[in-house]
Structure formats: structure tokens, C-alpha cells
Amino acid sequence: MGSFLCSIYTGKGQSGMEDGNKVQKQEIHISVRHLVEFLLRSGDIDNRRSAIGENAMQEGGRIHRMLQRRMGSGYHAEVTLKYTYESERYILQIEGRADGIMDGEIVTIDEIKGTYRELKRLREAEPVHLAQAKCYAFIYADQKRLSDIRVRMTYCNMDTEEVKYFYFDFEYKELEEWFRGLMKEYGRWAEFTCDWKGIRQTSIKGLQFPFAYRKGQKELATYVYQTIYHKKKLFIEAPTGAGKTISTLFPAVKAMGEELGDRIFYLTAKTITRTAAEDALRLLRIHGMKFKSVILTAKDKICFMEETECNPAHCPYAHGHYDRINEAVYEMLTSLDNFDREAIEHYAFRHRVCPYEMGLDMSRFADGIICDYNYVFDPHASLKRFFGEGVRGDYIFLIDEAHNLVERGREMYSASLCKEDFLQLKKKAKEEEGRLVYCLESCNKELLKLKRECEAYRIEEYIDPFVKALQRLHGAMEAWLEEREEEGAGEIGQESRRLRREVLEFYFQVSHFLGIYERVDEKYVVYSGFGEDGSFRLKLFCVNPSLNLREFLHKGRSSILFSATLLPIQYYKALLGAEEGDYEVYARSVFAPERRALFIGSDVTSRYTRRTAEEYGKIAAYIYETVKSRYGNYLIFFPSYAFLRQVYACFADCYLKEELIECMLQEEHMDEKAREEFLKRFEEQREKGLLGFCVMGGIFSEGIDLKRDSLIGTIIVGTGLPQVCAEREILKNYFDQAGEDGFGYAYRYPGMNKVLQAAGRVIRTAEDVGIVVLLDDRFLSRTYQRMFPREWEGFEAVTLECIAGRAEKFWKEWK
């Protein structure tokens, strides 16, 4: 089933007549569910109810299958239904799948919905659910020429498996009139879609690459286009300056112009890299491209309120949101092409609707969506209109900084629960009814059994008793939340509202855990362990996210994964869902190698066994000897904050008397303002040299763009190996047992990626000149040199005694 307005095909419709000439009607594909949800929604955003209902919908597959198996031979499950509605300008293909159709004196359409609500509190069918079933009833009655038909709404409690039915009988003429009304209401959206599709495709046909191609750039764009054409995945290792953003976006846009894709998703791990995609689209628009794009912003950042309480009692934008949202969307859709954060906030404020939800709605109509990874890959946060169960489309995924997707994938597909959280919530809810407290205590007891068997950490082979207790708690929390959905409104019930918020937050944690538990397979390790604060956790650890990532990549047509640090590429392909037949390419660097010097200290190391005052002093001396050859702006990267502070203390004692040097230190937990102020210092004109002491893998080692004299060198201390911990050891042992290089997968490859990212801060443009100094003798081993990018072949080994002379020689050559 295609998602709402996601699949629009030209040239497949029937011919019509216009001014005596034959014209091809555009064909629009839309699912029944998205049609009724879009047109018939009304009322408030209310997280006191809707969030729980949505969670039940995501977990309802088991209930569907259970109920369908119970039915007799006259029950037909999962029946695909299609209906073609033709207007003067377009052909609308409405598609859906009825949960069940029952034979009998009167044919019955069965629509099954899972819920955690107590069914005795359910007095009528949800209007949108009924509307979906009515669409199926009309389509089936029309196909079979039935004069009347019945709809049965089946609600099943996910916890108790109790069932409640609602029955509705309809005459065909009644359904036909109602359905024609839907088609009429949808008409303006379909007509706009047809008009815009023609405008967009015409503009793309004539679109040219906006620059003269750099060396290798045309070949890279060709690889991207061919990958999309063949419906494959492409892994690109592209050094800084290769023009990754425009070289992937341009061929993807051209592929859309050739009907090889419906929509582009530009996926990033960090906000700053979204700016590059936005700039590239703006440039293509200047060159004539007509293309609507949206930038999705996290709820907590775009929310108008101080606290994101998404219900009408606390947010005026949630109150009546669904009554106003479609008009807000239509006005913005017909006024702008770039739906960025500022524009969304403007129209949302003007129409008094939620800006976060409005951004999501604009994605329905966008040709390109720029967003975080989680909108596509996270099983609990992805855009269900595009990636829900059974939904896929001709999407093109452009995945920027793809090296980040390994750890992000592990995070998204893992789940953990803390024993202390059960006790804390039990204590706060002690005055409440017994079932909730009893279920919290049951879960705590099961975790206590595991805790008694655990020392530092322990691989758990059997956690079924805990999971069953957790499922009972899930149902109890659902019932408790339903009963109190109206509490806390106005000036009363502050304590109840606070408790409800905490129960709801924990409910989502439990839901996430149970959802991930359904995914646990041989790519997972289940373990328990203690945190630094003594807390006890049980974790479902996705050690290899490849299968989960592949599941979501398969919901699109083609995926282009690119990064400046995708080395070793086979490691990333193995963990990012590559399959036989997928492609890889190493893009050429456009920079002259002589514009960058690469020095490796042969007499220094960051090994734990050598972390002494003498070694810290030597590293401080290396820094001074390097920067004194040319005073300017340098970033110095360390394995940890503790290491940073040790070396800085030595440097300050011995060398800060030098009046031509200033230092800044990255601090832990810097907010966005502090980060911007830190970087701003590097862009100021100054007479003194500025040294930024930073941590590898932190906010300043990736995604920053300091050009020309804003940064003339980086000094990288150590190989970036992650600290030894339970999870790293679990990764090492898992991949060793799988026949891979366990130490490489757990430590060396992630560490080297941090080194490459930090080194990549120096040369950002073809005019830049700079030096990179690696301070660890391990970089001279073949093990590490095999991971070097091609442009690092001309490195030079140095010692503390000669680094100043070698650096001075390099700078003299460039004066």
C-alpha cells in the first residue's frame, strides 16, 4: 500500500480530451487509511489518549492474527481492495486491505483494532476507524454489486484478549453518497498535486548541474543515478570537498524527473549537516528547479510552549488543532516551496496549530524531506504515513554522515529498563489502586532475581518471567491512564497530573522495551548489569543493527549512504544492511595533497600503560613545538576530558607564558549557545594563536566547517579507542564468535573513525592549507595504516626533536 500522496505516476492513466487533443490523466495512489485520517480528523491533539491508542495500533498485529485464526471457513482475512475514481483531470487509485470479510446472508466487513483500554469504557466505535471500514464496505459492495452490507468493528484488549463488537448496516446507495462526498472533498488536494507534479517534472527535465564538475564529481553523480535506476544501495567514501551533498542530491532529483522516485529523504545525524542539504536545494531552485521541501524539527525545539504538554488543557495550539490544520497546510502549500522551521512556525502561529504536527503534515506534500535518522529508522518514532506496517514507496534515501548510523542504529533498536525506576514509581503510586502497584512490585521481584545472579554484568539467556510480568504491568498502566485521562485539568489535581505524566513516560519506556523484545534474534545480546551509580539494568542490546536497518531501507526504492569516513568500508557495509549486488565507491579527493602536511609522532603514545606525568609533558611539548612554527588557530583532540585536563595543565605551566597563544577548553555538557560562542572565537580576526582543547568524538570533532585561516591545523592525541566497558566487551566477544575481528569491530574501527573525523576539520576548501599531527606511535603500524584513506599516503614520521623543523619547512613552502 502506498502512503498518502506518496505515489503519483504520470502516463499510466486513461486518455481524455482537451481542446480536441488527447491528454494523459495523472494517476494518484492513496491508501484508504490515510485518506480518511487526513480528511476526517477533527478536534484536539490529546496525548492523554491518542499516544496510548497509537501505541496499541503499532502492537496490534498479534491480535489481528489471533482473531483471524479463530474465524471459520467463511472468513477471508487480509483482503486487498482497490477502487478507481476518475475525474476530468486525474485518476485516483484508492487501495487498502480489509482485516476480514465474512460470507453470510449479509456480507460483513470486519475491521479489527487492538487497544489497551478497558472495553467496558468503550461505548462506541471511533469515527475514523468506522470511516475506514465504510470505505472497504463501499468498495466491496460496488465490486460485488451488493444492495446492502454490514460493518463489524472489532475491538480487542491487548492485555486480556477480551473482545467487543459494534455492528452497522448500510445500504449501497447510502455508502455511495458518503464516499462521493469524500472524493469531492479530496478534489482540491488531488488537483493541486496534479498541477504541481507537472510543474516539478518540467523544471527537472531542464535542470543542469549548478557548477563546473570537479575532478571525479560527474562520475560520482553518475554512480548515484545508476544505483537509483537499479534499485540498489551505494556506499560512498567521499573525502571532504568531494561535494557529497550536491553530487547526491542532483542525480536523485534527476531520477525523480525520470519517474524513478516519488520522494527524496535526506537523512542526517546532526542539525548542522541539514544546512548543507537546504543550501543545495536553494541553489538548485535558483537554477530553475521547482521542488517542495520540508525540514523536520524535533518537538522540544519547535514547540511554542515552555513544556511540551500536548493536550488542550495545557496547550492552546493543541485545542482544536485538527479543526484548523488542513486549511493551514493548504495555505502554506500553495504559498511556499521551502517549508523550513521559520516558515512552519509562522503559519502554525497564524492558524493556531501545533508547529511540530504541521511540519509532519507538510511532509505529506513535500518532494524532499530533510530530517534526522529516527524519522525513517526508529520503529517507534518513524513517519508511519510513509513507513508503517505494510507501507512502502519509491523513496530515495540519501543518508549523510552514514558512519553515525551504526551507533544510532544500535540505540534505536535497543531497549533497557532500570530496576530502581519500578521502585520509585511504586513509591509514588502507593496510594493508588492495587493492580498498578502490584504489577510494579511483580516486575521489581523478577529483576531482583536477576540482580542476585549478577556481579558486574551477565548475559541473560532467559527473561520470559520478567517479560510476562512487564506485559501485565503494561496493561495495568494503560487501564490506569485511561481512567485518569481527564484528571489534572485547570487549577486542580496538580499532584495527580504530575503522577500521570510520570506514569505515561514510564509507560512509553515499557512499550518500547516490549516492542524491541519482539525483534530480539541472533543479532541481539540480552544482558544485565550495574551502572556507575549502582543502579541495576536489563538491556536488549542490538549488537548488529543490519537486519533492522535493512527492513526500513527496503521500504524505499534505493539508498545512497555516504561519509568522509566510511572506512573500512566492508565493516560499515556489514553493519548497515548491505546485500549482495549493492555497490561501493571511493570518491576522489579534489584537494592537492601538497596543501596538507600529515605528521605522525613516533616517540609518543596515549596507551593506558604510558599515561604518566612524563608522557603528558611530552604531548604538551609536541603541541607547543607544532604551533610555534606558525601561530594561528588549532584544534587539539584528546581521548577523554581527564586526559585533556592533564595535558592542558602541563601546557599551561610550561608554555602559556608565551603571549602569542590563547587557549579554550571544551567543557562537558556544553549547550548550543556555548558551542556557538566557542566556534565564533575561531572566526574572529586575531593577532594571537588560538588553541582549542577538545575531546575526540565530541561536538567539535564532526560537522563543523572552519575554512581558510579559521583553522590551520589539528593535533590528534591517541587512536580514539572507546573506553573498555561491558558493552564494548560484549561487542568484541559477539563478533569474535561470529568469526570477525572482534577488537576491530568494538574498538579499533570506531576509534579510527573519530580520528578521521577530527583530521577532516582542517582542509575544507580547495584554498585551505593546513597540518594534521597524529600523536601515537600505533599509527605507524600496518594495522592502522590499512585504515588510512588514500590521500594519507604521503605521511611523515617525526619525533619531538624534529616536529618544529618539519612544520616550519611546510609553512615556508606555502608562504
Tab-separated table of N, CA and C in Angstrom, residues 130-211:
chain	number	residue	atom	x	y	z
A	130	LEU	N	-14.364	3.715	11.970
A	130	LEU	CA	-15.592	3.354	11.248
A	130	LEU	C	-15.540	3.834	9.805
A	131	ALA	N	-14.997	5.035	9.590
A	131	ALA	CA	-14.906	5.569	8.233
A	131	ALA	C	-14.023	4.690	7.358
A	132	GLN	N	-12.946	4.171	7.932
A	132	GLN	CA	-12.065	3.280	7.179
A	132	GLN	C	-12.841	2.019	6.761
A	133	ALA	N	-13.595	1.463	7.690
A	133	ALA	CA	-14.381	0.262	7.382
A	133	ALA	C	-15.471	0.560	6.363
A	134	LYS	N	-16.062	1.751	6.430
A	134	LYS	CA	-17.101	2.124	5.456
A	134	LYS	C	-16.521	2.215	4.049
A	135	CYS	N	-15.288	2.685	3.935
A	135	CYS	CA	-14.642	2.722	2.606
A	135	CYS	C	-14.519	1.306	2.053
A	136	TYR	N	-14.050	0.377	2.884
A	136	TYR	CA	-13.933	-1.010	2.439
A	136	TYR	C	-15.297	-1.574	2.070
A	137	ALA	N	-16.317	-1.230	2.869
A	137	ALA	CA	-17.669	-1.726	2.592
A	137	ALA	C	-18.174	-1.200	1.257
A	138	PHE	N	-17.943	0.075	0.982
A	138	PHE	CA	-18.384	0.628	-0.305
A	138	PHE	C	-17.664	-0.044	-1.468
A	139	ILE	N	-16.340	-0.177	-1.361
A	139	ILE	CA	-15.563	-0.757	-2.462
A	139	ILE	C	-16.029	-2.198	-2.742
A	140	TYR	N	-16.189	-2.971	-1.662
A	140	TYR	CA	-16.573	-4.366	-1.842
A	140	TYR	C	-18.002	-4.473	-2.381
A	141	ALA	N	-18.921	-3.654	-1.841
A	141	ALA	CA	-20.310	-3.670	-2.322
A	141	ALA	C	-20.386	-3.241	-3.776
A	142	ASP	N	-19.560	-2.289	-4.168
A	142	ASP	CA	-19.544	-1.828	-5.556
A	142	ASP	C	-19.030	-2.929	-6.481
A	143	GLN	N	-17.968	-3.616	-6.052
A	143	GLN	CA	-17.392	-4.672	-6.892
A	143	GLN	C	-18.335	-5.862	-7.030
A	144	LYS	N	-19.043	-6.219	-5.946
A	144	LYS	CA	-19.897	-7.405	-5.944
A	144	LYS	C	-21.365	-7.078	-6.234
A	145	ARG	N	-21.632	-5.788	-6.490
A	145	ARG	CA	-22.990	-5.326	-6.791
A	145	ARG	C	-23.974	-5.725	-5.675
A	146	LEU	N	-23.612	-5.425	-4.455
A	146	LEU	CA	-24.446	-5.726	-3.298
A	146	LEU	C	-25.364	-4.546	-2.998
A	147	SER	N	-26.579	-4.832	-2.639
A	147	SER	CA	-27.518	-3.748	-2.323
A	147	SER	C	-27.353	-3.262	-0.889
A	148	ASP	N	-26.870	-4.145	-0.011
A	148	ASP	CA	-26.597	-3.724	1.355
A	148	ASP	C	-25.417	-4.535	1.893
A	149	ILE	N	-24.831	-4.046	2.970
A	149	ILE	CA	-23.626	-4.674	3.517
A	149	ILE	C	-23.508	-4.276	4.981
A	150	ARG	N	-22.830	-5.102	5.756
A	150	ARG	CA	-22.682	-4.838	7.197
A	150	ARG	C	-21.210	-4.564	7.527
A	151	VAL	N	-21.010	-3.697	8.504
A	151	VAL	CA	-19.676	-3.433	9.036
A	151	VAL	C	-19.641	-3.888	10.488
A	152	ARG	N	-18.600	-4.637	10.834
A	152	ARG	CA	-18.399	-5.011	12.238
A	152	ARG	C	-17.082	-4.401	12.717
A	153	MET	N	-17.168	-3.553	13.735
A	153	MET	CA	-15.975	-3.003	14.361
A	153	MET	C	-15.605	-3.900	15.536
A	154	THR	N	-14.416	-4.511	15.464
A	154	THR	CA	-13.958	-5.457	16.479
A	154	THR	C	-12.838	-4.822	17.288
A	155	TYR	N	-13.094	-4.603	18.550
A	155	TYR	CA	-12.071	-4.056	19.451
A	155	TYR	C	-11.631	-5.158	20.404
A	156	CYS	N	-10.310	-5.355	20.498
A	156	CYS	CA	-9.768	-6.416	21.337
A	156	CYS	C	-8.765	-5.825	22.321
A	157	ASN	N	-8.931	-6.131	23.583
A	157	ASN	CA	-7.985	-5.672	24.599
A	157	ASN	C	-6.675	-6.448	24.456
A	158	MET	N	-5.567	-5.714	24.282
A	158	MET	CA	-4.271	-6.343	24.009
A	158	MET	C	-3.759	-7.142	25.200
A	159	ASP	N	-4.246	-6.791	26.392
A	159	ASP	CA	-3.751	-7.456	27.595
A	159	ASP	C	-4.594	-8.687	27.924
A	160	THR	N	-5.921	-8.507	27.977
A	160	THR	CA	-6.813	-9.603	28.395
A	160	THR	C	-7.328	-10.437	27.239
A	161	GLU	N	-7.205	-9.909	25.993
A	161	GLU	CA	-7.736	-10.537	24.780
A	161	GLU	C	-9.267	-10.582	24.776
A	162	GLU	N	-9.897	-9.791	25.647
A	162	GLU	CA	-11.350	-9.628	25.630
A	162	GLU	C	-11.751	-8.896	24.352
A	163	VAL	N	-12.938	-9.209	23.801
A	163	VAL	CA	-13.378	-8.645	22.518
A	163	VAL	C	-14.726	-7.957	22.696
A	164	LYS	N	-14.894	-6.828	22.003
A	164	LYS	CA	-16.175	-6.122	21.986
A	164	LYS	C	-16.489	-5.738	20.548
A	165	TYR	N	-17.772	-5.930	20.139
A	165	TYR	CA	-18.169	-5.682	18.759
A	165	TYR	C	-19.156	-4.511	18.678
A	166	PHE	N	-19.068	-3.788	17.556
A	166	PHE	CA	-20.092	-2.805	17.186
A	166	PHE	C	-20.516	-3.124	15.750
A	167	TYR	N	-21.848	-3.178	15.501
A	167	TYR	CA	-22.347	-3.547	14.174
A	167	TYR	C	-23.073	-2.350	13.539
A	168	PHE	N	-22.893	-2.230	12.209
A	168	PHE	CA	-23.550	-1.165	11.443
A	168	PHE	C	-24.005	-1.749	10.111
A	169	ASP	N	-25.272	-1.507	9.761
A	169	ASP	CA	-25.804	-1.958	8.471
A	169	ASP	C	-25.981	-0.750	7.552
A	170	PHE	N	-25.552	-0.902	6.286
A	170	PHE	CA	-25.623	0.191	5.322
A	170	PHE	C	-26.225	-0.304	4.018
A	171	GLU	N	-27.007	0.569	3.400
A	171	GLU	CA	-27.427	0.335	2.020
A	171	GLU	C	-26.340	0.868	1.092
A	172	TYR	N	-26.238	0.246	-0.068
A	172	TYR	CA	-25.191	0.647	-1.015
A	172	TYR	C	-25.328	2.118	-1.382
A	173	LYS	N	-26.558	2.587	-1.650
A	173	LYS	CA	-26.746	3.974	-2.074
A	173	LYS	C	-26.272	4.955	-0.999
A	174	GLU	N	-26.491	4.587	0.247
A	174	GLU	CA	-26.048	5.431	1.366
A	174	GLU	C	-24.519	5.533	1.388
A	175	LEU	N	-23.855	4.395	1.223
A	175	LEU	CA	-22.390	4.382	1.210
A	175	LEU	C	-21.838	5.129	-0.005
A	176	GLU	N	-22.518	4.945	-1.151
A	176	GLU	CA	-22.062	5.606	-2.368
A	176	GLU	C	-22.110	7.120	-2.215
A	177	GLU	N	-23.183	7.639	-1.669
A	177	GLU	CA	-23.316	9.085	-1.484
A	177	GLU	C	-22.242	9.607	-0.525
A	178	TRP	N	-22.014	8.864	0.543
A	178	TRP	CA	-20.989	9.257	1.524
A	178	TRP	C	-19.593	9.243	0.903
A	179	PHE	N	-19.294	8.195	0.119
A	179	PHE	CA	-17.976	8.053	-0.485
A	179	PHE	C	-17.744	9.136	-1.537
A	180	ARG	N	-18.775	9.469	-2.334
A	180	ARG	CA	-18.641	10.539	-3.334
A	180	ARG	C	-18.332	11.868	-2.644
A	181	GLY	N	-18.889	12.040	-1.436
A	181	GLY	CA	-18.579	13.246	-0.677
A	181	GLY	C	-17.107	13.323	-0.302
A	182	LEU	N	-16.542	12.177	0.065
A	182	LEU	CA	-15.101	12.137	0.348
A	182	LEU	C	-14.292	12.516	-0.882
A	183	MET	N	-14.684	11.977	-2.035
A	183	MET	CA	-13.946	12.255	-3.263
A	183	MET	C	-14.027	13.749	-3.627
A	184	LYS	N	-15.177	14.348	-3.394
A	184	LYS	CA	-15.336	15.774	-3.678
A	184	LYS	C	-14.451	16.613	-2.763
A	185	GLU	N	-14.435	16.241	-1.465
A	185	GLU	CA	-13.616	16.982	-0.504
A	185	GLU	C	-12.133	16.835	-0.808
A	186	TYR	N	-11.742	15.671	-1.299
A	186	TYR	CA	-10.340	15.432	-1.615
A	186	TYR	C	-9.918	16.100	-2.922
A	187	GLY	N	-10.890	16.539	-3.720
A	187	GLY	CA	-10.608	17.035	-5.062
A	187	GLY	C	-9.564	18.134	-5.118
A	188	ARG	N	-9.633	19.137	-4.211
A	188	ARG	CA	-8.678	20.250	-4.319
A	188	ARG	C	-7.246	19.796	-4.051
A	189	TRP	N	-7.095	18.802	-3.165
A	189	TRP	CA	-5.753	18.291	-2.890
A	189	TRP	C	-5.213	17.513	-4.092
A	190	ALA	N	-6.078	16.726	-4.724
A	190	ALA	CA	-5.660	15.956	-5.895
A	190	ALA	C	-5.322	16.869	-7.059
A	191	GLU	N	-6.142	17.905	-7.279
A	191	GLU	CA	-5.887	18.826	-8.382
A	191	GLU	C	-4.584	19.591	-8.174
A	192	PHE	N	-4.334	20.020	-6.935
A	192	PHE	CA	-3.067	20.700	-6.669
A	192	PHE	C	-1.893	19.757	-6.929
A	193	THR	N	-2.032	18.511	-6.471
A	193	THR	CA	-0.963	17.530	-6.656
A	193	THR	C	-0.659	17.329	-8.139
A	194	CYS	N	-1.696	17.230	-8.952
A	194	CYS	CA	-1.506	17.050	-10.398
A	194	CYS	C	-0.789	18.255	-11.001
A	195	ASP	N	-1.264	19.448	-10.653
A	195	ASP	CA	-0.649	20.657	-11.204
A	195	ASP	C	0.818	20.747	-10.804
A	196	TRP	N	1.091	20.501	-9.510
A	196	TRP	CA	2.463	20.649	-9.038
A	196	TRP	C	3.382	19.595	-9.653
A	197	LYS	N	2.866	18.371	-9.796
A	197	LYS	CA	3.696	17.311	-10.381
A	197	LYS	C	4.152	17.710	-11.788
A	198	GLY	N	3.258	18.269	-12.570
A	198	GLY	CA	3.631	18.693	-13.918
A	198	GLY	C	4.675	19.793	-13.901
A	199	ILE	N	4.492	20.765	-13.013
A	199	ILE	CA	5.452	21.875	-12.901
A	199	ILE	C	6.817	21.352	-12.472
A	200	ARG	N	6.819	20.480	-11.470
A	200	ARG	CA	8.086	19.951	-10.961
A	200	ARG	C	8.833	19.158	-12.020
A	201	GLN	N	8.129	18.241	-12.684
A	201	GLN	CA	8.789	17.377	-13.655
A	201	GLN	C	9.348	18.178	-14.833
A	202	THR	N	8.612	19.186	-15.280
A	202	THR	CA	9.092	20.024	-16.382
A	202	THR	C	10.364	20.757	-15.983
A	203	SER	N	10.398	21.269	-14.753
A	203	SER	CA	11.585	22.004	-14.300
A	203	SER	C	12.796	21.092	-14.174
A	204	ILE	N	12.569	19.854	-13.729
A	204	ILE	CA	13.691	18.921	-13.547
A	204	ILE	C	14.271	18.502	-14.893
A	205	LYS	N	13.420	18.362	-15.893
A	205	LYS	CA	13.902	17.951	-17.223
A	205	LYS	C	14.998	18.875	-17.725
A	206	GLY	N	14.844	20.174	-17.488
A	206	GLY	CA	15.820	21.130	-17.995
A	206	GLY	C	16.895	21.509	-17.004
A	207	LEU	N	16.934	20.877	-15.849
A	207	LEU	CA	17.874	21.253	-14.789
A	207	LEU	C	19.287	20.793	-15.116
A	208	GLN	N	20.243	21.692	-14.939
A	208	GLN	CA	21.659	21.392	-15.170
A	208	GLN	C	22.423	21.458	-13.857
A	209	PHE	N	23.538	20.737	-13.794
A	209	PHE	CA	24.396	20.789	-12.605
A	209	PHE	C	24.855	22.226	-12.406
A	210	PRO	N	24.765	22.764	-11.184
A	210	PRO	CA	24.960	24.202	-10.984
A	210	PRO	C	26.402	24.681	-11.013
A	211	PHE	N	27.375	23.776	-11.112
A	211	PHE	CA	28.789	24.161	-11.152
A	211	PHE	C	29.478	23.452	-12.313
